[in-house]
CSV table of C-alpha atoms and ligand atoms in Angstrom, one decimal:
chain,number,residue,atom,x,y,z
H,1,MET,CA,-24.1,36.4,-11.6
H,2,ILE,CA,-24.1,39.9,-13.0
H,3,LYS,CA,-25.0,40.0,-16.7
H,4,ARG,CA,-24.3,43.5,-17.8
H,5,LEU,CA,-21.8,46.3,-16.9
H,6,LEU,CA,-21.8,49.8,-18.1
H,7,LEU,CA,-18.4,51.1,-19.1
H,8,ALA,CA,-17.5,54.5,-17.7
H,9,THR,CA,-15.4,55.8,-20.7
H,10,THR,CA,-15.8,57.1,-24.2
H,11,ASN,CA,-12.1,56.4,-25.1
H,12,LYS,CA,-12.3,54.2,-28.2
H,13,GLY,CA,-8.9,52.5,-27.5
H,14,LYS,CA,-10.0,51.5,-24.0
H,15,ILE,CA,-13.5,50.4,-25.1
H,16,ARG,CA,-12.0,48.1,-27.8
H,17,GLU,CA,-9.6,46.5,-25.4
H,18,ILE,CA,-12.0,46.1,-22.5
H,19,LYS,CA,-14.8,44.6,-24.8
H,20,GLU,CA,-12.3,42.0,-26.0
H,21,ILE,CA,-11.2,41.1,-22.5
H,22,PHE,CA,-14.8,40.5,-21.5
H,23,GLU,CA,-15.6,38.6,-24.7
H,24,ALA,CA,-15.7,35.0,-23.3
H,25,SER,CA,-16.9,36.1,-19.8
H,26,GLY,CA,-20.7,36.0,-20.4
H,27,ILE,CA,-20.9,39.6,-19.1
H,28,GLU,CA,-22.1,42.1,-21.6
H,29,ILE,CA,-20.3,45.5,-21.8
H,30,LEU,CA,-22.5,48.5,-22.5
H,31,GLU,CA,-21.1,51.8,-23.8
H,32,PRO,CA,-22.5,55.1,-22.5
H,33,GLN,CA,-24.6,57.1,-24.9
H,34,ARG,CA,-23.1,60.3,-23.7
H,35,GLU,CA,-19.9,61.4,-22.1
H,36,ILE,CA,-20.2,62.4,-18.4
H,37,GLU,CA,-17.8,65.1,-17.4
H,38,VAL,CA,-15.6,63.8,-14.6
H,39,LYS,CA,-12.7,65.9,-13.2
H,40,GLU,CA,-9.8,63.5,-12.9
H,41,ASP,CA,-8.1,65.5,-10.2
H,42,GLY,CA,-7.6,62.7,-7.6
H,43,ASN,CA,-4.2,62.0,-6.2
H,44,SER,CA,-4.3,58.3,-7.1
H,45,PHE,CA,-5.4,56.1,-10.0
H,46,LEU,CA,-7.8,54.4,-7.6
H,47,GLU,CA,-9.5,57.7,-6.6
H,48,ASN,CA,-9.9,58.7,-10.2
H,49,ALA,CA,-11.3,55.3,-11.2
H,50,TYR,CA,-13.8,55.5,-8.4
H,51,LYS,CA,-14.8,59.0,-9.3
H,52,LYS,CA,-15.6,57.9,-12.9
H,53,ALA,CA,-17.4,54.7,-11.8
H,54,ARG,CA,-19.5,56.7,-9.3
H,55,ALA,CA,-20.4,59.5,-11.7
H,56,TYR,CA,-21.6,57.1,-14.5
H,57,TYR,CA,-23.4,55.0,-11.9
H,58,GLU,CA,-25.3,58.1,-10.7
H,59,ALA,CA,-26.3,59.0,-14.3
H,60,TYR,CA,-27.3,55.5,-15.4
H,61,LYS,CA,-28.2,53.7,-12.2
H,62,MET,CA,-26.6,50.5,-13.2
H,63,PRO,CA,-23.4,48.6,-12.2
H,64,THR,CA,-20.5,50.5,-13.8
H,65,LEU,CA,-17.0,49.6,-14.5
H,66,ALA,CA,-14.3,52.3,-14.7
H,67,GLU,CA,-10.6,52.2,-14.9
H,68,ASP,CA,-7.8,54.7,-14.5
H,69,SER,CA,-4.4,53.8,-16.0
H,70,GLY,CA,-1.1,55.4,-16.6
H,71,LEU,CA,2.6,55.1,-17.2
H,72,VAL,CA,5.0,55.2,-14.3
H,73,ILE,CA,8.7,55.9,-15.1
H,74,GLU,CA,11.2,55.2,-12.4
H,75,ALA,CA,13.9,57.7,-13.6
H,76,LEU,CA,11.2,60.5,-13.7
H,77,GLY,CA,10.2,59.9,-10.1
H,78,GLY,CA,7.0,58.3,-11.1
H,79,TYR,CA,5.9,60.7,-13.8
H,80,PRO,CA,3.7,60.8,-16.0
H,81,GLY,CA,1.7,58.8,-13.3
H,82,VAL,CA,-1.7,60.3,-12.7
H,83,PHE,CA,-0.9,63.0,-15.3
H,84,SER,CA,-0.4,60.5,-18.1
H,85,SER,CA,-3.2,61.8,-20.3
H,86,ARG,CA,-2.1,65.4,-20.1
H,87,PHE,CA,1.6,65.0,-19.5
H,88,TYR,CA,2.5,67.1,-22.5
H,89,SER,CA,0.9,70.2,-20.9
H,90,LEU,CA,3.0,70.0,-17.6
H,91,GLU,CA,5.6,72.7,-17.2
H,92,MET,CA,8.7,70.4,-17.0
H,93,GLY,CA,11.4,72.3,-18.9
H,94,GLY,CA,8.7,73.3,-21.4
H,95,VAL,CA,5.3,72.4,-22.6
H,96,GLU,CA,4.9,70.2,-25.6
H,97,LYS,CA,2.6,71.5,-28.4
H,98,VAL,CA,-0.2,69.3,-29.6
H,99,GLU,CA,0.4,69.1,-33.4
H,100,ASN,CA,-1.1,65.8,-34.5
H,101,SER,CA,-2.5,64.2,-31.3
H,102,LYS,CA,-2.1,64.4,-27.5
H,103,ASP,CA,-0.6,60.9,-27.6
H,104,GLN,CA,2.2,62.1,-29.9
H,105,ALA,CA,2.8,65.2,-27.7
H,106,ASN,CA,3.0,63.0,-24.6
H,107,ILE,CA,5.4,60.7,-26.3
H,108,LYS,CA,7.5,63.6,-27.3
H,109,LYS,CA,7.8,64.9,-23.8
H,110,VAL,CA,8.8,61.5,-22.4
H,111,LEU,CA,11.5,61.1,-25.0
H,112,ARG,CA,12.8,64.6,-24.3
H,113,LEU,CA,12.9,64.1,-20.5
H,114,MET,CA,14.5,60.6,-20.9
H,115,GLU,CA,17.3,61.9,-23.2
H,116,GLY,CA,20.7,60.6,-21.9
H,117,ILE,CA,19.0,58.6,-19.1
H,118,GLU,CA,20.1,54.9,-19.0
H,119,ASP,CA,17.7,53.7,-16.4
H,120,ARG,CA,14.7,53.1,-18.7
H,121,ARG,CA,12.5,51.0,-16.2
H,122,ALA,CA,8.8,51.8,-16.3
H,123,TYR,CA,5.5,50.1,-15.8
H,124,PHE,CA,1.9,50.6,-16.9
H,125,ILE,CA,-0.7,50.4,-14.1
H,126,THR,CA,-4.4,50.1,-14.0
H,127,PHE,CA,-6.9,50.4,-11.2
H,128,ALA,CA,-10.3,49.0,-12.2
H,129,VAL,CA,-13.4,49.7,-10.1
H,130,VAL,CA,-17.0,48.4,-10.3
H,131,CYS,CA,-19.5,50.6,-8.6
H,132,PHE,CA,-22.8,49.0,-7.5
H,133,GLY,CA,-24.0,52.1,-5.7
H,134,GLU,CA,-23.5,51.6,-1.9
H,135,TYR,CA,-20.7,49.2,-2.4
H,136,GLY,CA,-18.1,48.3,-5.0
H,137,ILE,CA,-14.9,46.3,-5.8
H,138,TRP,CA,-11.5,47.2,-7.2
H,139,ALA,CA,-8.5,45.5,-8.7
H,140,GLU,CA,-5.0,46.5,-9.8
H,141,GLY,CA,-2.9,45.3,-12.7
H,142,ARG,CA,0.7,46.1,-13.7
H,143,CYS,CA,2.9,45.6,-16.8
H,144,GLU,CA,6.6,46.0,-16.3
H,145,GLY,CA,8.9,47.1,-19.1
H,146,ILE,CA,11.3,49.8,-20.4
H,147,ILE,CA,11.0,53.1,-22.3
H,148,LEU,CA,12.4,52.8,-25.9
H,149,TYR,CA,14.6,55.5,-27.5
H,150,GLU,CA,12.1,56.0,-30.3
H,151,PRO,CA,8.5,55.1,-31.2
H,152,MET,CA,7.9,51.7,-32.8
H,153,GLY,CA,4.7,50.3,-34.2
H,154,LYS,CA,1.2,51.5,-34.9
H,155,GLY,CA,-1.1,49.4,-32.7
H,156,GLY,CA,-2.6,50.1,-29.3
H,157,PHE,CA,-2.8,53.8,-28.2
H,158,GLY,CA,-1.2,56.3,-25.8
H,159,TYR,CA,2.4,55.5,-24.9
H,160,ASP,CA,2.4,52.0,-26.5
H,161,PRO,CA,4.9,52.8,-29.3
H,162,ILE,CA,7.6,53.7,-26.7
H,163,PHE,CA,7.0,50.9,-24.2
H,164,GLN,CA,8.7,47.6,-24.5
H,165,PRO,CA,7.2,45.0,-22.1
H,166,LEU,CA,9.6,42.8,-20.2
H,167,GLY,CA,10.6,39.6,-22.1
H,168,TYR,CA,9.6,41.1,-25.5
H,169,GLU,CA,11.8,42.5,-28.3
H,170,LYS,CA,8.8,44.6,-29.6
H,171,SER,CA,7.0,47.6,-28.4
H,172,MET,CA,3.5,47.3,-27.0
H,173,ALA,CA,2.3,48.9,-30.2
H,174,GLN,CA,3.7,46.0,-32.3
H,175,LEU,CA,1.8,43.4,-30.4
H,176,THR,CA,-1.6,42.1,-31.7
H,177,PRO,CA,-4.6,43.2,-29.6
H,178,GLN,CA,-4.8,39.7,-28.1
H,179,GLU,CA,-1.1,39.6,-27.2
H,180,LYS,CA,-1.4,43.0,-25.5
H,181,ASN,CA,-4.4,42.0,-23.5
H,182,LEU,CA,-2.7,38.9,-22.3
H,183,ILE,CA,0.1,40.8,-20.6
H,184,SER,CA,-1.3,44.3,-20.2
H,185,HIS,CA,-2.0,46.2,-16.9
H,186,ARG,CA,-5.6,46.6,-18.1
H,187,GLY,CA,-6.0,42.9,-19.0
H,188,LYS,CA,-4.7,41.8,-15.6
H,189,ALA,CA,-6.8,44.2,-13.6
H,190,ILE,CA,-10.0,43.4,-15.6
H,191,ARG,CA,-9.5,39.7,-15.5
H,192,ARG,CA,-9.3,40.0,-11.7
H,193,ILE,CA,-12.6,41.8,-11.7
H,194,ILE,CA,-14.2,39.1,-13.9
H,195,ASP,CA,-12.9,36.4,-11.6
H,196,PHE,CA,-14.4,38.1,-8.7
H,197,LEU,CA,-17.8,38.7,-10.4
H,198,LYS,CA,-17.9,35.1,-11.4
H,199,GLY,CA,-17.3,34.0,-7.8
H,200,GLY,CA,-13.7,32.7,-8.4
H,201,VAL,CA,-12.1,34.9,-5.7
J,301,LIG,P1,-7.0,57.7,-18.3
J,301,LIG,O1,-6.9,56.3,-17.6
J,301,LIG,O2,-8.1,57.8,-19.2
J,301,LIG,O3,-6.8,58.8,-17.3
J,301,LIG,O4,-5.8,57.8,-19.3
J,301,LIG,C1,-4.5,57.6,-18.9
J,301,LIG,C2,-3.5,57.9,-20.1
J,301,LIG,O5,-2.5,56.9,-19.8
J,301,LIG,C3,-4.0,57.7,-21.5
J,301,LIG,O6,-4.4,58.8,-22.1
J,301,LIG,C4,-2.8,57.1,-22.2
J,301,LIG,O7,-1.9,58.2,-22.5
J,301,LIG,C5,-2.1,56.4,-21.1
J,301,LIG,N1,-2.4,54.9,-21.1
J,301,LIG,C6,-3.3,54.3,-20.4
J,301,LIG,N2,-3.4,53.0,-20.7
J,301,LIG,C7,-2.5,52.8,-21.7
J,301,LIG,C8,-2.1,51.7,-22.5
J,301,LIG,O8,-2.6,50.6,-22.4
J,301,LIG,N3,-1.1,52.0,-23.5
J,301,LIG,C9,-0.6,53.2,-23.6
J,301,LIG,N4,-0.9,54.3,-22.9
J,301,LIG,C10,-1.9,54.1,-22.0
């Protein structure tokens, strides 16, 4: 069985979550020493995840795990989608200024576009890819929920304060890291990868 995987990201929020998901797996997660510039200009999460995995694999020549995630809002026709990390900068009735952080600017844009909209259905989605060079594997995970009317909670990252998972009365940012990983898009996709790597699929 594979013993080590390089993680193709320098995003601290993701690293924290992914390391915890792998904790009991017997697979060691290595962080890259430097960020590799990857243009995330693919038309799908899977394409972007593959591009990241491939780029880090080429630089480090070791099995590499990458993931691409985002928020899909039904009433916004699927936006932010693949634009989740830079949604604030899209020209959709105006560009949101980054004052404190990109996450806050993104949240501001979602809340503005969702003003007066009753259909709040949304889901987070992750595509995770492991690149071994000439071959690879991928898995998908989703977490269904609704968009809140205002931010709640300080945990997690990204859109967590305005996302309430189905069956919960709290935002994703009000869950403990363990609770989030149990139900999150990322948790589901990565546990599928772990099952596969351990020969359970
Ligand atoms: P990427 O996968 O690095 O392209 O980032 C996608 C963007 O989606 C992030 O910058 C966040 O804004 C958002 N996102 C991805 N996963 C999560 C999550 O678990 N919670 C909240 N926001 C997320």
